[in-house]
Tab-separated table of N, CA and C in Angstrom:
chain	number	residue	atom	x	y	z
A	228	VAL	N	74.828	90.392	101.477
A	228	VAL	CA	73.788	90.160	102.369
A	228	VAL	C	72.602	90.826	101.677
A	229	THR	N	71.321	90.283	101.323
A	229	THR	CA	70.201	91.066	100.427
A	229	THR	C	69.381	91.276	101.527
A	230	THR	N	68.994	92.534	101.506
A	230	THR	CA	67.922	93.023	102.576
A	230	THR	C	66.643	92.901	101.895
A	231	PRO	N	65.433	93.009	102.608
A	231	PRO	CA	64.257	92.886	102.444
A	231	PRO	C	63.863	94.370	101.429
A	232	PRO	N	63.244	94.460	100.564
A	232	PRO	CA	62.894	95.838	99.873
A	232	PRO	C	62.602	96.830	100.664
A	233	ILE	N	63.254	97.772	100.559
A	233	ILE	CA	62.999	98.951	100.998
A	233	ILE	C	62.486	100.118	100.084
A	234	MET	N	61.209	100.295	100.212
A	234	MET	CA	60.330	101.638	99.069
A	234	MET	C	60.320	100.809	97.899
A	235	GLY	N	60.524	99.376	98.055
A	235	GLY	CA	60.022	98.779	96.796
A	235	GLY	C	61.481	98.588	95.635
A	236	VAL	N	62.800	98.746	96.463
A	236	VAL	CA	64.081	98.513	96.007
A	236	VAL	C	64.671	97.016	97.005
A	237	ALA	N	64.908	96.220	96.507
A	237	ALA	CA	65.854	95.525	97.045
A	237	ALA	C	67.204	95.856	97.081
A	238	MET	N	68.203	95.621	98.207
A	238	MET	CA	69.883	96.038	97.815
A	238	MET	C	70.556	94.856	98.748
A	239	ARG	N	71.799	95.099	97.630
A	239	ARG	CA	72.518	93.915	98.538
A	239	ARG	C	73.462	94.885	99.073
A	240	PHE	N	74.182	94.306	100.526
A	240	PHE	CA	75.443	94.751	100.713
A	240	PHE	C	76.346	93.689	100.964
A	241	MET	N	77.917	94.356	100.679
A	241	MET	CA	78.888	93.287	100.333
A	241	MET	C	79.865	93.908	101.472
A	242	PRO	N	79.991	93.506	102.719
A	242	PRO	CA	81.056	93.871	103.709
A	242	PRO	C	82.392	93.383	103.550
A	243	SER	N	83.506	93.727	103.693
A	243	SER	CA	84.761	92.928	103.726
A	243	SER	C	85.552	93.665	104.893
A	244	ALA	N	86.676	92.572	105.339
A	244	ALA	CA	87.727	93.133	106.157
A	244	ALA	C	88.909	92.321	105.890
A	245	GLN	N	90.313	92.872	105.985
A	245	GLN	CA	91.210	92.135	105.698
A	245	GLN	C	92.473	92.500	106.843
A	246	LEU	N	93.072	91.654	107.193
A	246	LEU	CA	94.409	91.727	108.137
A	246	LEU	C	95.400	91.306	107.054
A	247	ALA	N	96.677	92.027	107.665
A	247	ALA	CA	97.829	91.735	107.212
A	247	ALA	C	99.014	92.009	107.960
A	248	SER	N	100.490	91.415	107.741
A	248	SER	CA	101.155	91.692	108.454
A	248	SER	C	101.498	93.101	108.617
A	249	ARG	N	102.159	93.409	109.540
A	249	ARG	CA	102.875	94.841	109.696
A	249	ARG	C	101.683	95.567	110.305
A	250	GLY	N	100.618	94.929	110.865
A	250	GLY	CA	99.338	95.514	111.493
A	250	GLY	C	98.500	96.448	110.620
A	251	TYR	N	98.541	95.741	109.169
A	251	TYR	CA	97.650	96.642	108.457
A	251	TYR	C	96.277	96.005	108.287
A	252	PHE	N	95.288	96.758	108.466
A	252	PHE	CA	93.727	96.551	108.306
A	252	PHE	C	93.148	97.419	107.404
A	253	ASN	N	91.945	96.727	106.894
A	253	ASN	CA	91.442	97.168	105.689
A	253	ASN	C	89.979	96.735	105.798
A	254	TRP	N	89.199	97.887	105.471
A	254	TRP	CA	87.687	97.330	105.358
A	254	TRP	C	86.897	98.246	104.333
A	255	SER	N	85.702	97.510	103.794
A	255	SER	CA	84.754	98.390	102.882
A	255	SER	C	83.611	97.933	102.971
A	256	LEU	N	82.558	98.747	102.427
A	256	LEU	CA	81.510	98.499	102.212
A	256	LEU	C	80.732	98.626	100.827
A	257	GLY	N	80.336	97.784	100.264
A	257	GLY	CA	79.613	98.161	98.918
A	257	GLY	C	78.076	97.851	98.915
A	258	ALA	N	77.372	98.596	98.136
A	258	ALA	CA	75.705	98.291	98.110
A	258	ALA	C	75.752	98.333	96.777
A	259	GLU	N	74.473	97.336	96.311
A	259	GLU	CA	73.954	97.527	94.888
A	259	GLU	C	72.467	97.127	95.065
A	260	THR	N	71.951	97.591	93.748
A	260	THR	CA	70.674	97.091	93.388
A	260	THR	C	70.487	97.039	92.081
A	261	GLY	N	69.628	96.106	91.571
A	261	GLY	CA	69.042	95.486	90.443
A	261	GLY	C	69.489	94.032	90.226
A	262	GLU	N	68.534	93.636	89.390
A	262	GLU	CA	68.682	92.241	89.131
A	262	GLU	C	69.651	91.812	87.862
A	263	HIS	N	69.089	92.011	86.865
A	263	HIS	CA	69.735	91.533	85.659
A	263	HIS	C	70.465	92.972	85.227
A	264	TRP	N	70.215	94.264	85.370
A	264	TRP	CA	71.044	95.336	85.198
A	264	TRP	C	71.170	95.655	86.645
A	265	PHE	N	72.235	96.502	87.048
A	265	PHE	CA	72.398	96.356	88.368
A	265	PHE	C	73.265	97.838	88.411
A	266	VAL	N	73.246	98.365	89.669
A	266	VAL	CA	74.351	99.818	89.734
A	266	VAL	C	74.871	99.437	90.938
A	267	GLY	N	75.825	100.024	91.467
A	267	GLY	CA	76.175	100.006	92.652
A	267	GLY	C	77.340	100.956	93.010
A	268	ALA	N	77.448	100.911	94.512
A	268	ALA	CA	78.779	102.000	94.920
A	268	ALA	C	79.245	101.511	96.386
A	269	GLY	N	80.417	101.913	96.493
A	269	GLY	CA	81.119	101.427	97.846
A	269	GLY	C	82.139	102.467	98.452
A	270	PHE	N	82.814	101.797	99.304
A	270	PHE	CA	83.636	103.044	100.122
A	270	PHE	C	84.418	102.067	100.971
A	271	GLY	N	85.785	102.466	101.408
A	271	GLY	CA	86.903	101.568	101.644
A	271	GLY	C	87.764	102.499	102.183
A	272	ARG	N	88.348	101.788	103.546
A	272	ARG	CA	89.446	102.665	104.766
A	272	ARG	C	90.334	101.746	104.922
A	273	THR	N	91.831	102.153	105.219
A	273	THR	CA	92.588	101.424	105.883
A	273	THR	C	92.938	102.102	106.939
A	274	ASN	N	93.805	101.717	107.676
A	274	ASN	CA	94.425	102.158	108.644
A	274	ASN	C	95.798	102.930	108.596
A	275	LEU	N	96.529	103.091	107.234
A	275	LEU	CA	97.378	103.640	106.422
A	275	LEU	C	98.807	103.081	106.608
A	276	LYS	N	99.072	101.907	106.919
A	276	LYS	CA	100.154	101.079	107.449
A	276	LYS	C	100.405	100.347	105.977
A	277	PRO	N	101.658	100.305	105.580
A	277	PRO	CA	101.955	99.368	104.771
A	277	PRO	C	101.840	98.035	104.149
A	278	ASN	N	101.335	98.309	102.993
A	278	ASN	CA	100.606	96.760	102.936
A	278	ASN	C	100.806	96.191	101.489
A	279	TRP	N	100.914	94.840	101.271
A	279	TRP	CA	100.779	94.142	99.913
A	279	TRP	C	99.516	93.222	100.161
A	280	ASN	N	98.400	93.225	99.432
A	280	ASN	CA	97.443	92.486	99.648
A	280	ASN	C	97.124	91.957	98.190
A	281	LEU	N	95.852	91.501	98.312
A	281	LEU	CA	95.253	90.740	97.098
A	281	LEU	C	94.714	91.728	95.930
A	282	ASN	N	94.133	92.719	96.919
A	282	ASN	CA	93.558	93.585	95.880
A	282	ASN	C	94.161	94.579	95.129
A	283	PHE	N	93.854	95.238	94.049
A	283	PHE	CA	94.467	96.262	93.290
A	283	PHE	C	93.859	97.652	94.252
A	284	ASP	N	95.107	98.445	94.162
A	284	ASP	CA	94.629	99.424	95.057
A	284	ASP	C	94.045	100.562	94.167
A	285	PRO	N	93.720	101.819	94.558
A	285	PRO	CA	93.510	102.242	96.013
A	285	PRO	C	92.694	101.356	96.796
A	286	ASN	N	92.867	101.418	98.124
A	286	ASN	CA	92.059	100.513	99.150
A	286	ASN	C	91.208	102.039	100.159
A	287	ASP	N	91.531	102.971	100.048
A	287	ASP	CA	91.127	104.392	100.720
A	287	ASP	C	90.398	104.860	99.579
A	288	SER	N	88.899	104.510	99.502
A	288	SER	CA	88.633	104.692	98.032
A	288	SER	C	87.065	105.091	98.225
A	289	TRP	N	86.463	105.398	96.918
A	289	TRP	CA	85.109	105.116	97.082
A	289	TRP	C	84.976	104.596	95.453
A	290	SER	N	83.725	104.160	95.167
A	290	SER	CA	83.607	103.377	93.810
A	290	SER	C	82.263	103.477	93.316
A	291	LEU	N	82.256	103.318	91.914
A	291	LEU	CA	80.873	103.097	91.184
A	291	LEU	C	81.002	101.879	90.459
A	292	ALA	N	79.987	101.087	90.254
A	292	ALA	CA	79.942	99.927	89.314
A	292	ALA	C	78.466	99.873	88.564
A	293	GLY	N	78.424	99.209	87.617
A	293	GLY	CA	77.139	98.891	86.978
A	293	GLY	C	77.435	98.100	86.218
A	294	GLY	N	76.338	97.014	85.445
A	294	GLY	CA	76.533	95.795	84.652
A	294	GLY	C	75.504	95.062	84.599
A	295	TRP	N	75.553	93.943	84.227
A	295	TRP	CA	74.446	92.838	83.405
A	295	TRP	C	75.166	91.717	84.158
A	296	ARG	N	74.052	90.897	84.756
A	296	ARG	CA	74.154	89.470	85.206
A	296	ARG	C	72.935	88.879	84.639
A	297	GLY	N	73.349	87.354	84.412
A	297	GLY	CA	72.274	86.422	83.699
A	297	GLY	C	72.816	85.253	83.541
A	298	ASP	N	71.784	84.280	83.639
A	298	ASP	CA	71.966	82.778	83.109
A	298	ASP	C	73.714	82.384	83.546
A	299	GLY	N	74.216	82.441	84.792
A	299	GLY	CA	75.681	82.111	85.218
A	299	GLY	C	76.730	82.895	84.479
A	300	GLU	N	76.403	84.150	84.207
A	300	GLU	CA	77.730	85.272	83.677
A	300	GLU	C	77.008	86.652	84.192
A	301	SER	N	78.093	87.300	84.227
A	301	SER	CA	78.097	88.715	84.327
A	301	SER	C	79.193	89.695	83.689
A	302	LEU	N	78.734	90.602	83.498
A	302	LEU	CA	79.839	91.473	83.016
A	302	LEU	C	79.574	93.062	84.026
A	303	ALA	N	80.815	93.455	84.021
A	303	ALA	CA	80.679	94.585	84.998
A	303	ALA	C	81.780	95.634	84.941
A	304	LEU	N	81.401	96.665	84.851
A	304	LEU	CA	82.379	97.692	85.047
A	304	LEU	C	82.572	98.900	86.157
A	305	GLN	N	83.657	98.881	87.138
A	305	GLN	CA	83.684	99.280	87.921
A	305	GLN	C	84.885	100.658	88.336
A	306	TRP	N	84.733	101.813	88.557
A	306	TRP	CA	85.332	102.895	88.725
A	306	TRP	C	85.894	103.040	90.179
A	307	VAL	N	87.197	103.028	90.381
A	307	VAL	CA	87.606	103.254	92.105
A	307	VAL	C	88.588	104.481	92.358
A	308	ARG	N	88.195	105.397	92.619
A	308	ARG	CA	89.384	106.784	92.987
A	308	ARG	C	89.507	106.739	94.333
A	309	ASP	N	91.039	106.940	94.550
A	309	ASP	CA	91.523	107.150	95.921
A	309	ASP	C	90.866	108.460	96.472
A	310	ASP	N	90.547	108.474	97.676
A	310	ASP	CA	89.778	109.863	98.503
A	310	ASP	C	90.519	110.074	99.430
A	311	ARG	N	91.849	109.876	99.891
A	311	ARG	CA	92.450	110.033	100.941
A	311	ARG	C	93.888	110.715	100.736
A	312	GLU	N	94.633	109.697	100.705
A	312	GLU	CA	95.970	110.511	100.308
A	312	GLU	C	96.567	110.994	98.844
A	313	ASN	N	95.912	110.258	97.893
A	313	ASN	CA	96.365	110.431	96.561
A	313	ASN	C	95.179	110.513	95.254
A	314	PRO	N	94.296	111.352	95.513
A	314	PRO	CA	93.148	111.572	94.846
A	314	PRO	C	93.149	111.661	93.283
A	315	ASP	N	94.477	111.536	92.859
A	315	ASP	CA	94.650	111.451	91.377
A	315	ASP	C	94.886	110.069	91.015
A	316	GLN	N	94.712	108.963	91.738
A	316	GLN	CA	94.831	107.731	91.543
A	316	GLN	C	93.492	106.905	91.242
A	317	ARG	N	93.415	106.437	90.203
A	317	ARG	CA	91.949	105.906	89.646
A	317	ARG	C	92.097	104.543	88.668
A	318	HIS	N	91.396	103.571	89.000
A	318	HIS	CA	91.366	102.348	88.475
A	318	HIS	C	90.127	102.391	87.752
A	319	MET	N	89.896	101.539	86.597
A	319	MET	CA	88.566	101.189	85.886
A	319	MET	C	88.841	99.688	85.649
A	320	HIS	N	87.979	98.906	86.208
A	320	HIS	CA	87.783	97.578	85.927
A	320	HIS	C	86.770	97.098	85.115
A	321	ALA	N	86.794	96.116	84.285
A	321	ALA	CA	86.086	95.202	83.483
A	321	ALA	C	86.171	93.959	83.882
A	322	VAL	N	84.977	93.355	84.158
A	322	VAL	CA	84.965	92.003	85.115
A	322	VAL	C	83.968	91.285	84.376
A	323	TYR	N	84.545	90.235	83.856
A	323	TYR	CA	83.471	89.044	83.341
A	323	TYR	C	83.801	87.836	84.276
A	324	ARG	N	82.593	87.094	84.761
A	324	ARG	CA	81.983	86.115	85.353
A	324	ARG	C	81.429	85.284	84.760
A	325	LYS	N	82.086	84.043	84.946
A	325	LYS	CA	81.188	82.651	84.324
A	325	LYS	C	80.936	81.689	85.092
A	326	SER	N	80.018	81.126	85.312
A	326	SER	CA	79.800	80.086	86.263
A	326	SER	C	79.830	78.530	85.531
A	327	LEU	N	80.822	77.398	85.864
A	327	LEU	CA	80.622	76.387	85.301
A	327	LEU	C	80.316	75.148	86.180
A	328	ALA	N	80.386	73.947	85.348
A	328	ALA	CA	80.000	72.774	86.117
A	328	ALA	C	80.863	72.684	87.479
A	329	GLY	N	79.798	71.886	88.197
A	329	GLY	CA	80.306	71.359	89.517
A	329	GLY	C	80.620	72.592	90.461
A	330	GLY	N	79.807	73.935	90.336
A	330	GLY	CA	80.032	74.742	91.362
A	330	GLY	C	81.458	75.384	90.883
A	331	GLN	N	81.893	75.477	90.086
A	331	GLN	CA	82.992	76.136	89.535
A	331	GLN	C	82.800	77.632	89.081
A	332	ARG	N	83.770	78.465	88.821
A	332	ARG	CA	83.542	79.795	88.330
A	332	ARG	C	84.939	80.171	87.857
A	333	VAL	N	84.859	80.986	86.619
A	333	VAL	CA	86.116	81.825	86.242
A	333	VAL	C	85.908	83.119	86.424
A	334	THR	N	86.807	83.975	86.706
A	334	THR	CA	86.483	85.180	86.650
A	334	THR	C	87.892	86.270	86.057
A	335	LEU	N	87.347	86.933	84.768
A	335	LEU	CA	88.578	87.824	84.437
A	335	LEU	C	88.354	89.143	84.769
A	336	ASP	N	89.300	89.816	85.341
A	336	ASP	CA	89.374	91.399	85.653
A	336	ASP	C	90.428	92.109	85.267
A	337	VAL	N	90.295	92.990	84.110
A	337	VAL	CA	91.077	93.720	83.260
A	337	VAL	C	91.049	94.826	83.894
A	338	LEU	N	92.019	95.461	84.446
A	338	LEU	CA	92.095	97.090	85.072
A	338	LEU	C	92.857	98.080	84.166
A	339	HIS	N	92.776	99.158	83.901
A	339	HIS	CA	93.542	100.226	83.464
A	339	HIS	C	93.586	101.151	84.928
A	340	LYS	N	94.932	101.530	85.104
A	340	LYS	CA	95.092	102.525	86.047
A	340	LYS	C	95.615	103.488	85.466
A	341	ARG	N	95.133	104.972	86.368
A	341	ARG	CA	96.310	106.185	86.102
A	341	ARG	C	96.313	106.655	87.054
A	342	GLY	N	97.277	107.663	87.064
A	342	GLY	CA	97.714	108.462	88.375
A	342	GLY	C	99.177	109.032	88.565
A	343	LEU	N	99.664	109.615	89.483
A	343	LEU	CA	100.906	109.752	89.502
A	343	LEU	C	101.737	108.648	90.489
A	344	VAL	N	102.982	108.483	89.894
A	344	VAL	CA	104.045	107.499	90.984
A	344	VAL	C	104.985	108.783	90.767
A	345	GLU	N	105.253	109.027	92.243
A	345	GLU	CA	106.421	110.020	92.503
A	345	GLU	C	106.597	111.108	91.419
A	346	GLY	N	105.306	111.684	91.304
A	346	GLY	CA	105.300	113.064	90.422
A	346	GLY	C	105.083	112.529	88.765
A	347	GLU	N	105.147	111.205	88.650
A	347	GLU	CA	105.249	110.941	86.988
A	347	GLU	C	103.972	110.476	86.698
A	348	SER	N	103.627	111.175	85.698
A	348	SER	CA	101.824	110.283	85.310
A	348	SER	C	101.838	109.091	84.767
A	349	ILE	N	100.924	108.014	85.278
A	349	ILE	CA	101.421	106.745	84.367
A	349	ILE	C	99.990	106.529	83.880
A	350	ARG	N	99.978	105.589	83.005
A	350	ARG	CA	98.699	104.890	82.554
A	350	ARG	C	99.230	103.747	82.184
A	351	LYS	N	98.656	102.400	82.939
A	351	LYS	CA	99.090	100.994	82.976
A	351	LYS	C	97.970	100.126	82.776
A	352	THR	N	98.361	99.125	82.587
A	352	THR	CA	96.502	98.155	82.111
A	352	THR	C	97.191	96.871	82.968
A	353	GLY	N	96.354	96.034	83.827
A	353	GLY	CA	96.809	94.757	84.380
A	353	GLY	C	95.633	93.835	84.376
A	354	ALA	N	95.677	92.815	84.988
A	354	ALA	CA	94.584	91.760	84.950
A	354	ALA	C	94.795	90.577	85.728
A	355	SER	N	93.570	90.153	86.470
A	355	SER	CA	93.350	88.880	87.092
A	355	SER	C	92.914	87.721	86.692
A	356	LEU	N	93.151	86.550	86.748
A	356	LEU	CA	92.426	85.192	86.639
A	356	LEU	C	92.266	84.666	87.527
A	357	THR	N	90.795	84.476	88.185
A	357	THR	CA	90.548	83.859	89.319
A	357	THR	C	89.828	82.396	88.960
A	358	TRP	N	89.750	81.308	89.455
A	358	TRP	CA	89.305	80.060	89.402
A	358	TRP	C	88.594	79.626	90.698
A	359	ASP	N	87.573	79.522	90.855
A	359	ASP	CA	86.733	79.316	92.333
A	359	ASP	C	86.153	77.904	92.204
A	360	TRP	N	86.374	77.231	92.890
A	360	TRP	CA	85.788	75.812	93.440
A	360	TRP	C	84.661	76.314	94.329
A	361	PRO	N	83.710	75.114	94.805
A	361	PRO	CA	82.923	75.561	95.960
A	361	PRO	C	83.534	75.905	97.196
A	362	ARG	N	84.767	75.432	97.730
A	362	ARG	CA	85.125	76.051	99.034
A	362	ARG	C	86.497	76.823	98.914
A	363	VAL	N	87.125	76.685	97.709
A	363	VAL	CA	88.372	77.349	97.425
A	363	VAL	C	88.548	78.157	96.012
A	364	PHE	N	89.808	78.893	95.990
A	364	PHE	CA	89.806	79.754	94.908
A	364	PHE	C	91.559	79.987	94.668
A	365	VAL	N	91.531	80.202	93.347
A	365	VAL	CA	93.098	80.113	93.140
A	365	VAL	C	93.081	81.699	91.904
A	366	ARG	N	94.262	82.543	92.496
A	366	ARG	CA	93.956	83.601	91.648
A	366	ARG	C	95.662	84.038	91.085
A	367	LEU	N	95.802	84.483	89.749
A	367	LEU	CA	96.838	85.011	89.212
A	367	LEU	C	96.611	86.453	88.809
A	368	ALA	N	97.301	87.359	89.154
A	368	ALA	CA	97.365	88.734	89.053
A	368	ALA	C	98.506	89.307	88.600
A	369	PHE	N	98.460	90.307	87.516
A	369	PHE	CA	99.618	91.238	87.251
A	369	PHE	C	99.317	92.345	87.356
A	370	ASP	N	99.921	92.991	88.466
A	370	ASP	CA	99.652	94.487	88.739
A	370	ASP	C	100.897	95.462	88.509
A	371	PRO	N	100.735	96.136	87.490
A	371	PRO	CA	101.749	97.186	86.740
A	371	PRO	C	101.726	98.255	88.141
A	372	LYS	N	102.895	98.688	88.446
A	372	LYS	CA	103.076	100.166	89.267
A	372	LYS	C	102.210	99.555	90.425
A	373	VAL	N	102.275	98.701	91.222
A	373	VAL	CA	101.500	98.313	92.105
A	373	VAL	C	101.646	99.066	93.374
A	374	ASN	N	100.377	99.359	93.962
A	374	ASN	CA	100.425	100.398	94.986
A	374	ASN	C	100.783	101.776	94.637
A	375	PHE	N	100.655	102.228	93.445
A	375	PHE	CA	101.303	103.443	92.691
A	375	PHE	C	102.620	103.475	92.955
A	376	THR	N	103.318	102.715	92.744
A	376	THR	CA	105.177	102.680	92.867
A	376	THR	C	105.721	102.312	91.646
A	377	HIS	N	106.994	101.999	91.540
A	377	HIS	CA	107.501	101.749	90.417
A	377	HIS	C	107.701	100.539	90.182
A	378	GLU	N	107.110	99.598	91.217
A	378	GLU	CA	107.185	98.317	90.926
A	378	GLU	C	106.052	97.653	90.122
A	379	ASP	N	106.580	96.961	89.244
A	379	ASP	CA	105.313	95.872	88.795
A	379	ASP	C	105.136	94.489	89.518
A	380	MET	N	104.184	93.913	89.816
A	380	MET	CA	104.223	92.580	90.975
A	380	MET	C	103.109	91.535	90.146
A	381	TRP	N	103.542	90.360	89.915
A	381	TRP	CA	102.765	89.146	89.666
A	381	TRP	C	101.977	88.563	91.050
A	382	ARG	N	101.047	88.288	90.930
A	382	ARG	CA	100.636	87.731	92.550
A	382	ARG	C	100.390	86.329	92.395
A	383	LEU	N	100.162	85.408	92.966
A	383	LEU	CA	99.423	84.330	93.178
A	383	LEU	C	98.902	84.048	94.725
A	384	GLY	N	97.500	84.018	94.128
A	384	GLY	CA	96.508	83.759	95.693
A	384	GLY	C	95.918	82.917	95.710
A	385	MET	N	96.033	82.227	96.742
A	385	MET	CA	94.895	81.137	97.143
A	385	MET	C	94.042	81.220	98.477
A	386	GLY	N	92.778	80.857	98.553
A	386	GLY	CA	92.078	80.944	99.708
A	386	GLY	C	91.043	79.973	99.980
A	387	SER	N	90.161	80.069	100.936
A	387	SER	CA	89.300	79.384	101.248
A	387	SER	C	88.065	80.298	101.494
A	388	ARG	N	86.717	79.807	100.876
A	388	ARG	CA	85.708	80.250	101.355
A	388	ARG	C	84.795	79.919	102.382
A	389	PHE	N	84.396	80.620	103.642
A	389	PHE	CA	83.622	80.248	104.424
A	389	PHE	C	82.626	81.092	104.799
């Protein structure tokens, strides 16, 4: 959602919400400003129920982002830090996105995570690759130490845009 300029500055707001099995609920709100060069910040919360979702954790967090976009391409860096149960958990994302013919788009998200897993300090790298068509998408992701546990996870996700 893009707002009319407030004091000469256009802002984009990006709300999201997810429902999952076992009563899990998650919401977030991000905001950014800038056209070709941009900066942003976000905040997310869950109801603290166990979950396995399509996002990289942490979901109870705040984030900062910045990057460049133009001519159907973008490159951004995003830093995400848990601010609720495990403040030592952090992710750094480098996200490259390119528009393709026919309304398609490809996104590569490389992440580096660090934090404690049952008292042990970890530093791991994972990634996701997403292919978008105008109405649907497919995502393949590798998330090492998923949800900051000892488990590594491959995910295949598919969805529809509405």
